[in-house]
Amino acid sequence: MAKHAKKDGERVDRRSYLRHIGAGATSVVLAGCTGGDGSETGSPTTSGGPDDTDPDTETQAPDTKRSDETLVIGMASAPDTLDPHNINRLSAQEIISSFAEPLFRDNPEGEPTPHLVSEWEQNEDASRFDFVLEEGITFHDGETFDAEAAVWNLKRIRENSSVASDISASTITTVEATGDYEFYVEYEDPFPLLPRRLTIWNFSMVSPAAVEEAGEEFGQSTVVGTGPYQFDSWNRGTAVTVTRFDDYDWGADWLTTQGPGYVGEIQFEHHPEGSTLRNELTNGDVHGSKSVQLSYAKEIENHENTQLARKEFTRQSYLCPNCQSSTFSEVDVRKAVVHAINKEAVMRSTVSGEGYPIWNCVTPNHSNSLGEKESKELGQQFNPKRARELLENAGWTNSQQSEVRSRDGEDLSIDFFTYTIEREKRAGRAVAPMLERVGFDVNLEILEAGTLYNKVESGEHDLLMMALGGTYGLSWLENALHSSRWFTEDSCCNFSIWENEEFDQLIDDTKSEPDPEVRAENVKQAQRIALEEAPVAPIFGYNKIFGYKNEVSGVDNWTEHAWWPVEQYDRYMELFL
């Protein structure tokens, strides 16, 4: 068996570790959700005088950073629930990650590392995993976190979570405790991705006693986890407040503190109007936010009261042609759409240039990406002339440029949906005239998310503006393009309604393949098929930003993490005023 441990337990080298856990996946998040990632561009201030410094680091010693001050985090949207097993929106992740924790964490190098777990091992074909939990961990209600609680959580996730498929829950045969702090998970088939998937915030551990006592109120008036902060209150439409959990001492080894967070309280304030959130950050009471509209990034960066951290990230803007529709069932027509789009122009009009053009929705920042060079070679470049040629080849003709094309007496008319969210609305308005210039008749509908999803579920769309986030290439491909993920009420997020047997088989094989090199090649081959078939039209990847007041310190402690600030946990431990 392969063994893995942390702290004083048995260790394995990086090569051996990656061979066993490989390149896995994590959950993805739809347009309408707010996410972020970036690299430091400002220099956070440090408080404290000479008597408050650590001589080894010449920074303020951890204990002296702790205070009863309140850190205010600004958010653009509010969650419906704070139950991690019943929601998959980043507005919820931002709050839930302060008080609830998964069994594993991604370390700054992107490797899944035991967190609430102390040791784990898997059998030779990765169909059984045995775990030993850290002792001494408690929930905020005083209940012990033990094997019985871990098993209860995994069974609840298997039955309730909308992203249970990320741990291949339907193929789990057994989840059982074998001791006070030992349990195992067994699968019908090999599933070597489990440790990586167990870093996902949706799979955080919650108190069984609290769930059973609160009933339907769990996630509303009551939420109990093991994190560095504990839930205090939820004032609907205004803010969620969490307070420091002073008994916390199991923080990750790579943080400057393994104990409780530095600030005494965090308020997550809801500011749905973009300009209001910007004003609250620059001149109001908000101390930091990753939810500020990208169009305000430079303003925040240049303001005398604020600083900005920024980095290219995996979240991207792209188009989904309905591959089951009569118009977009043909590859040439789908490729014509890609050739018609000026990526740089859309990016400028949508996010004021806070992004980067992409030719493959598995961006260079994803794991196992083809990379920019091969993606650009295989993908379709901005070339309106080529777009017109492809449409001509498909029988869609016109007598002059920009005139609506027709075939067999039918106009090339499409229903194009986008969200009321400002950036998606701008993107749709930028793309529509580009398609019209090559001969499409575009009916652009700007819809509230619920209405849009209902129409898409009914197959009423020809083309859809979408944004989807995630950190791992396999996860993005499976969720966005596998035929089992055709968008319905219970499934997400193949909005293109695309199906390709070879692609599906590659994705399915990757999830059970124990050899990481084979997994990596499968993911790359799946990308090549997608680029050839053009079921999506990549446009640009987003920059992720974190804007913060000058008096906020600790940002430089966590911006080096590969997934910041999607990895919320580091931030809640490290930031102080």
mmCIF file with all atom_site columns, C-alpha atoms in Angstrom, residues 466-558:
data_model
loop_
_atom_site.group_PDB
_atom_site.id
_atom_site.type_symbol
_atom_site.label_atom_id
_atom_site.label_alt_id
_atom_site.label_comp_id
_atom_site.label_asym_id
_atom_site.label_entity_id
_atom_site.label_seq_id
_atom_site.pdbx_PDB_ins_code
_atom_site.Cartn_x
_atom_site.Cartn_y
_atom_site.Cartn_z
_atom_site.occupancy
_atom_site.B_iso_or_equiv
_atom_site.pdbx_formal_charge
_atom_site.auth_seq_id
_atom_site.auth_comp_id
_atom_site.auth_asym_id
_atom_site.auth_atom_id
_atom_site.pdbx_PDB_model_num
ATOM 1  C CA . MET A 1 466 ? -20.996 31.528 -20.197 1.00 0.00 ? 466 MET A CA 1
ATOM 2  C CA . ALA A 1 467 ? -18.238 31.859 -17.613 1.00 0.00 ? 467 ALA A CA 1
ATOM 3  C CA . LEU A 1 468 ? -16.998 28.860 -15.702 1.00 0.00 ? 468 LEU A CA 1
ATOM 4  C CA . GLY A 1 469 ? -14.301 28.566 -13.081 1.00 0.00 ? 469 GLY A CA 1
ATOM 5  C CA . GLY A 1 470 ? -12.258 25.754 -11.616 1.00 0.00 ? 470 GLY A CA 1
ATOM 6  C CA . THR A 1 471 ? -8.678  24.825 -11.012 1.00 0.00 ? 471 THR A CA 1
ATOM 7  C CA . TYR A 1 472 ? -8.123  21.474 -12.710 1.00 0.00 ? 472 TYR A CA 1
ATOM 8  C CA . GLY A 1 473 ? -8.333  20.683 -16.416 1.00 0.00 ? 473 GLY A CA 1
ATOM 9  C CA . LEU A 1 474 ? -10.050 17.332 -15.963 1.00 0.00 ? 474 LEU A CA 1
ATOM 10 C CA . SER A 1 475 ? -12.776 18.866 -13.842 1.00 0.00 ? 475 SER A CA 1
ATOM 11 C CA . TRP A 1 476 ? -13.444 21.644 -16.351 1.00 0.00 ? 476 TRP A CA 1
ATOM 12 C CA . LEU A 1 477 ? -13.676 19.213 -19.272 1.00 0.00 ? 477 LEU A CA 1
ATOM 13 C CA . GLU A 1 478 ? -15.928 16.786 -17.415 1.00 0.00 ? 478 GLU A CA 1
ATOM 14 C CA . ASN A 1 479 ? -18.334 19.402 -16.134 1.00 0.00 ? 479 ASN A CA 1
ATOM 15 C CA . ALA A 1 480 ? -18.499 21.541 -19.259 1.00 0.00 ? 480 ALA A CA 1
ATOM 16 C CA . LEU A 1 481 ? -18.392 18.946 -22.037 1.00 0.00 ? 481 LEU A CA 1
ATOM 17 C CA . HIS A 1 482 ? -19.048 15.359 -20.879 1.00 0.00 ? 482 HIS A CA 1
ATOM 18 C CA . SER A 1 483 ? -22.376 14.091 -22.251 1.00 0.00 ? 483 SER A CA 1
ATOM 19 C CA . SER A 1 484 ? -23.495 13.018 -18.758 1.00 0.00 ? 484 SER A CA 1
ATOM 20 C CA . ARG A 1 485 ? -23.429 16.706 -17.786 1.00 0.00 ? 485 ARG A CA 1
ATOM 21 C CA . TRP A 1 486 ? -26.002 17.997 -20.264 1.00 0.00 ? 486 TRP A CA 1
ATOM 22 C CA . PHE A 1 487 ? -27.600 20.883 -18.407 1.00 0.00 ? 487 PHE A CA 1
ATOM 23 C CA . THR A 1 488 ? -30.767 19.952 -16.533 1.00 0.00 ? 488 THR A CA 1
ATOM 24 C CA . GLU A 1 489 ? -32.178 20.739 -13.118 1.00 0.00 ? 489 GLU A CA 1
ATOM 25 C CA . ASP A 1 490 ? -29.976 18.013 -11.623 1.00 0.00 ? 490 ASP A CA 1
ATOM 26 C CA . SER A 1 491 ? -26.901 18.192 -13.847 1.00 0.00 ? 491 SER A CA 1
ATOM 27 C CA . CYS A 1 492 ? -24.325 20.759 -14.898 1.00 0.00 ? 492 CYS A CA 1
ATOM 28 C CA . CYS A 1 493 ? -22.652 22.258 -16.885 1.00 0.00 ? 493 CYS A CA 1
ATOM 29 C CA . ASN A 1 494 ? -22.624 21.023 -20.513 1.00 0.00 ? 494 ASN A CA 1
ATOM 30 C CA . PHE A 1 495 ? -24.623 23.944 -21.889 1.00 0.00 ? 495 PHE A CA 1
ATOM 31 C CA . SER A 1 496 ? -23.460 23.079 -25.412 1.00 0.00 ? 496 SER A CA 1
ATOM 32 C CA . ILE A 1 497 ? -25.474 19.840 -25.292 1.00 0.00 ? 497 ILE A CA 1
ATOM 33 C CA . TRP A 1 498 ? -22.490 18.226 -27.002 1.00 0.00 ? 498 TRP A CA 1
ATOM 34 C CA . GLU A 1 499 ? -21.728 14.530 -27.175 1.00 0.00 ? 499 GLU A CA 1
ATOM 35 C CA . ASN A 1 500 ? -18.603 12.758 -28.385 1.00 0.00 ? 500 ASN A CA 1
ATOM 36 C CA . GLU A 1 501 ? -18.012 9.113  -27.446 1.00 0.00 ? 501 GLU A CA 1
ATOM 37 C CA . GLU A 1 502 ? -14.217 9.265  -27.735 1.00 0.00 ? 502 GLU A CA 1
ATOM 38 C CA . PHE A 1 503 ? -14.088 12.375 -25.547 1.00 0.00 ? 503 PHE A CA 1
ATOM 39 C CA . ASP A 1 504 ? -16.387 10.825 -22.927 1.00 0.00 ? 504 ASP A CA 1
ATOM 40 C CA . GLN A 1 505 ? -14.325 7.639  -22.802 1.00 0.00 ? 505 GLN A CA 1
ATOM 41 C CA . LEU A 1 506 ? -11.100 9.573  -22.267 1.00 0.00 ? 506 LEU A CA 1
ATOM 42 C CA . ILE A 1 507 ? -12.641 11.456 -19.340 1.00 0.00 ? 507 ILE A CA 1
ATOM 43 C CA . ASP A 1 508 ? -14.110 8.277  -17.821 1.00 0.00 ? 508 ASP A CA 1
ATOM 44 C CA . ASP A 1 509 ? -10.842 6.377  -18.178 1.00 0.00 ? 509 ASP A CA 1
ATOM 45 C CA . THR A 1 510 ? -8.869  9.213  -16.598 1.00 0.00 ? 510 THR A CA 1
ATOM 46 C CA . LYS A 1 511 ? -10.919 9.102  -13.395 1.00 0.00 ? 511 LYS A CA 1
ATOM 47 C CA . SER A 1 512 ? -9.946  5.482  -12.736 1.00 0.00 ? 512 SER A CA 1
ATOM 48 C CA . GLU A 1 513 ? -6.445  5.399  -14.284 1.00 0.00 ? 513 GLU A CA 1
ATOM 49 C CA . PRO A 1 514 ? -3.747  4.921  -11.597 1.00 0.00 ? 514 PRO A CA 1
ATOM 50 C CA . ASP A 1 515 ? -0.855  6.131  -13.807 1.00 0.00 ? 515 ASP A CA 1
ATOM 51 C CA . PRO A 1 516 ? -0.616  9.949  -13.632 1.00 0.00 ? 516 PRO A CA 1
ATOM 52 C CA . GLU A 1 517 ? 1.230   10.170 -16.963 1.00 0.00 ? 517 GLU A CA 1
ATOM 53 C CA . VAL A 1 518 ? -1.592  8.325  -18.715 1.00 0.00 ? 518 VAL A CA 1
ATOM 54 C CA . ARG A 1 519 ? -4.131  10.563 -16.969 1.00 0.00 ? 519 ARG A CA 1
ATOM 55 C CA . ALA A 1 520 ? -2.280  13.662 -18.124 1.00 0.00 ? 520 ALA A CA 1
ATOM 56 C CA . GLU A 1 521 ? -2.149  12.474 -21.740 1.00 0.00 ? 521 GLU A CA 1
ATOM 57 C CA . ASN A 1 522 ? -5.857  11.559 -21.674 1.00 0.00 ? 522 ASN A CA 1
ATOM 58 C CA . VAL A 1 523 ? -6.738  15.073 -20.543 1.00 0.00 ? 523 VAL A CA 1
ATOM 59 C CA . LYS A 1 524 ? -4.611  16.586 -23.312 1.00 0.00 ? 524 LYS A CA 1
ATOM 60 C CA . GLN A 1 525 ? -6.124  14.333 -25.969 1.00 0.00 ? 525 GLN A CA 1
ATOM 61 C CA . ALA A 1 526 ? -9.608  15.303 -24.785 1.00 0.00 ? 526 ALA A CA 1
ATOM 62 C CA . GLN A 1 527 ? -8.663  18.952 -25.324 1.00 0.00 ? 527 GLN A CA 1
ATOM 63 C CA . ARG A 1 528 ? -7.497  18.222 -28.867 1.00 0.00 ? 528 ARG A CA 1
ATOM 64 C CA . ILE A 1 529 ? -10.858 16.627 -29.674 1.00 0.00 ? 529 ILE A CA 1
ATOM 65 C CA . ALA A 1 530 ? -12.706 19.613 -28.230 1.00 0.00 ? 530 ALA A CA 1
ATOM 66 C CA . LEU A 1 531 ? -10.627 22.063 -30.244 1.00 0.00 ? 531 LEU A CA 1
ATOM 67 C CA . GLU A 1 532 ? -11.298 20.093 -33.433 1.00 0.00 ? 532 GLU A CA 1
ATOM 68 C CA . GLU A 1 533 ? -15.038 19.800 -32.804 1.00 0.00 ? 533 GLU A CA 1
ATOM 69 C CA . ALA A 1 534 ? -15.473 23.359 -31.433 1.00 0.00 ? 534 ALA A CA 1
ATOM 70 C CA . PRO A 1 535 ? -18.346 22.681 -28.957 1.00 0.00 ? 535 PRO A CA 1
ATOM 71 C CA . VAL A 1 536 ? -17.290 25.876 -27.172 1.00 0.00 ? 536 VAL A CA 1
ATOM 72 C CA . ALA A 1 537 ? -15.803 29.163 -28.365 1.00 0.00 ? 537 ALA A CA 1
ATOM 73 C CA . PRO A 1 538 ? -13.078 30.348 -25.945 1.00 0.00 ? 538 PRO A CA 1
ATOM 74 C CA . ILE A 1 539 ? -12.747 34.127 -25.600 1.00 0.00 ? 539 ILE A CA 1
ATOM 75 C CA . PHE A 1 540 ? -10.687 35.264 -22.612 1.00 0.00 ? 540 PHE A CA 1
ATOM 76 C CA . GLY A 1 541 ? -9.538  34.278 -19.134 1.00 0.00 ? 541 GLY A CA 1
ATOM 77 C CA . TYR A 1 542 ? -10.194 36.593 -16.220 1.00 0.00 ? 542 TYR A CA 1
ATOM 78 C CA . ASN A 1 543 ? -7.698  38.264 -13.965 1.00 0.00 ? 543 ASN A CA 1
ATOM 79 C CA . LYS A 1 544 ? -8.502  37.596 -10.324 1.00 0.00 ? 544 LYS A CA 1
ATOM 80 C CA . ILE A 1 545 ? -8.063  40.469 -7.934  1.00 0.00 ? 545 ILE A CA 1
ATOM 81 C CA . PHE A 1 546 ? -8.133  41.230 -4.232  1.00 0.00 ? 546 PHE A CA 1
ATOM 82 C CA . GLY A 1 547 ? -8.551  44.880 -3.344  1.00 0.00 ? 547 GLY A CA 1
ATOM 83 C CA . TYR A 1 548 ? -7.749  45.926 0.198   1.00 0.00 ? 548 TYR A CA 1
ATOM 84 C CA . LYS A 1 549 ? -7.279  48.927 2.437   1.00 0.00 ? 549 LYS A CA 1
ATOM 85 C CA . ASN A 1 550 ? -3.751  50.126 3.224   1.00 0.00 ? 550 ASN A CA 1
ATOM 86 C CA . GLU A 1 551 ? -4.195  49.183 6.878   1.00 0.00 ? 551 GLU A CA 1
ATOM 87 C CA . VAL A 1 552 ? -4.775  45.518 6.033   1.00 0.00 ? 552 VAL A CA 1
ATOM 88 C CA . SER A 1 553 ? -1.663  43.396 6.526   1.00 0.00 ? 553 SER A CA 1
ATOM 89 C CA . GLY A 1 554 ? -0.868  39.756 5.878   1.00 0.00 ? 554 GLY A CA 1
ATOM 90 C CA . VAL A 1 555 ? -1.816  39.714 2.188   1.00 0.00 ? 555 VAL A CA 1
ATOM 91 C CA . ASP A 1 556 ? 1.766   38.867 1.252   1.00 0.00 ? 556 ASP A CA 1
ATOM 92 C CA . ASN A 1 557 ? 1.564   35.736 3.438   1.00 0.00 ? 557 ASN A CA 1
ATOM 93 C CA . TRP A 1 558 ? -0.875  33.975 1.127   1.00 0.00 ? 558 TRP A CA 1
#
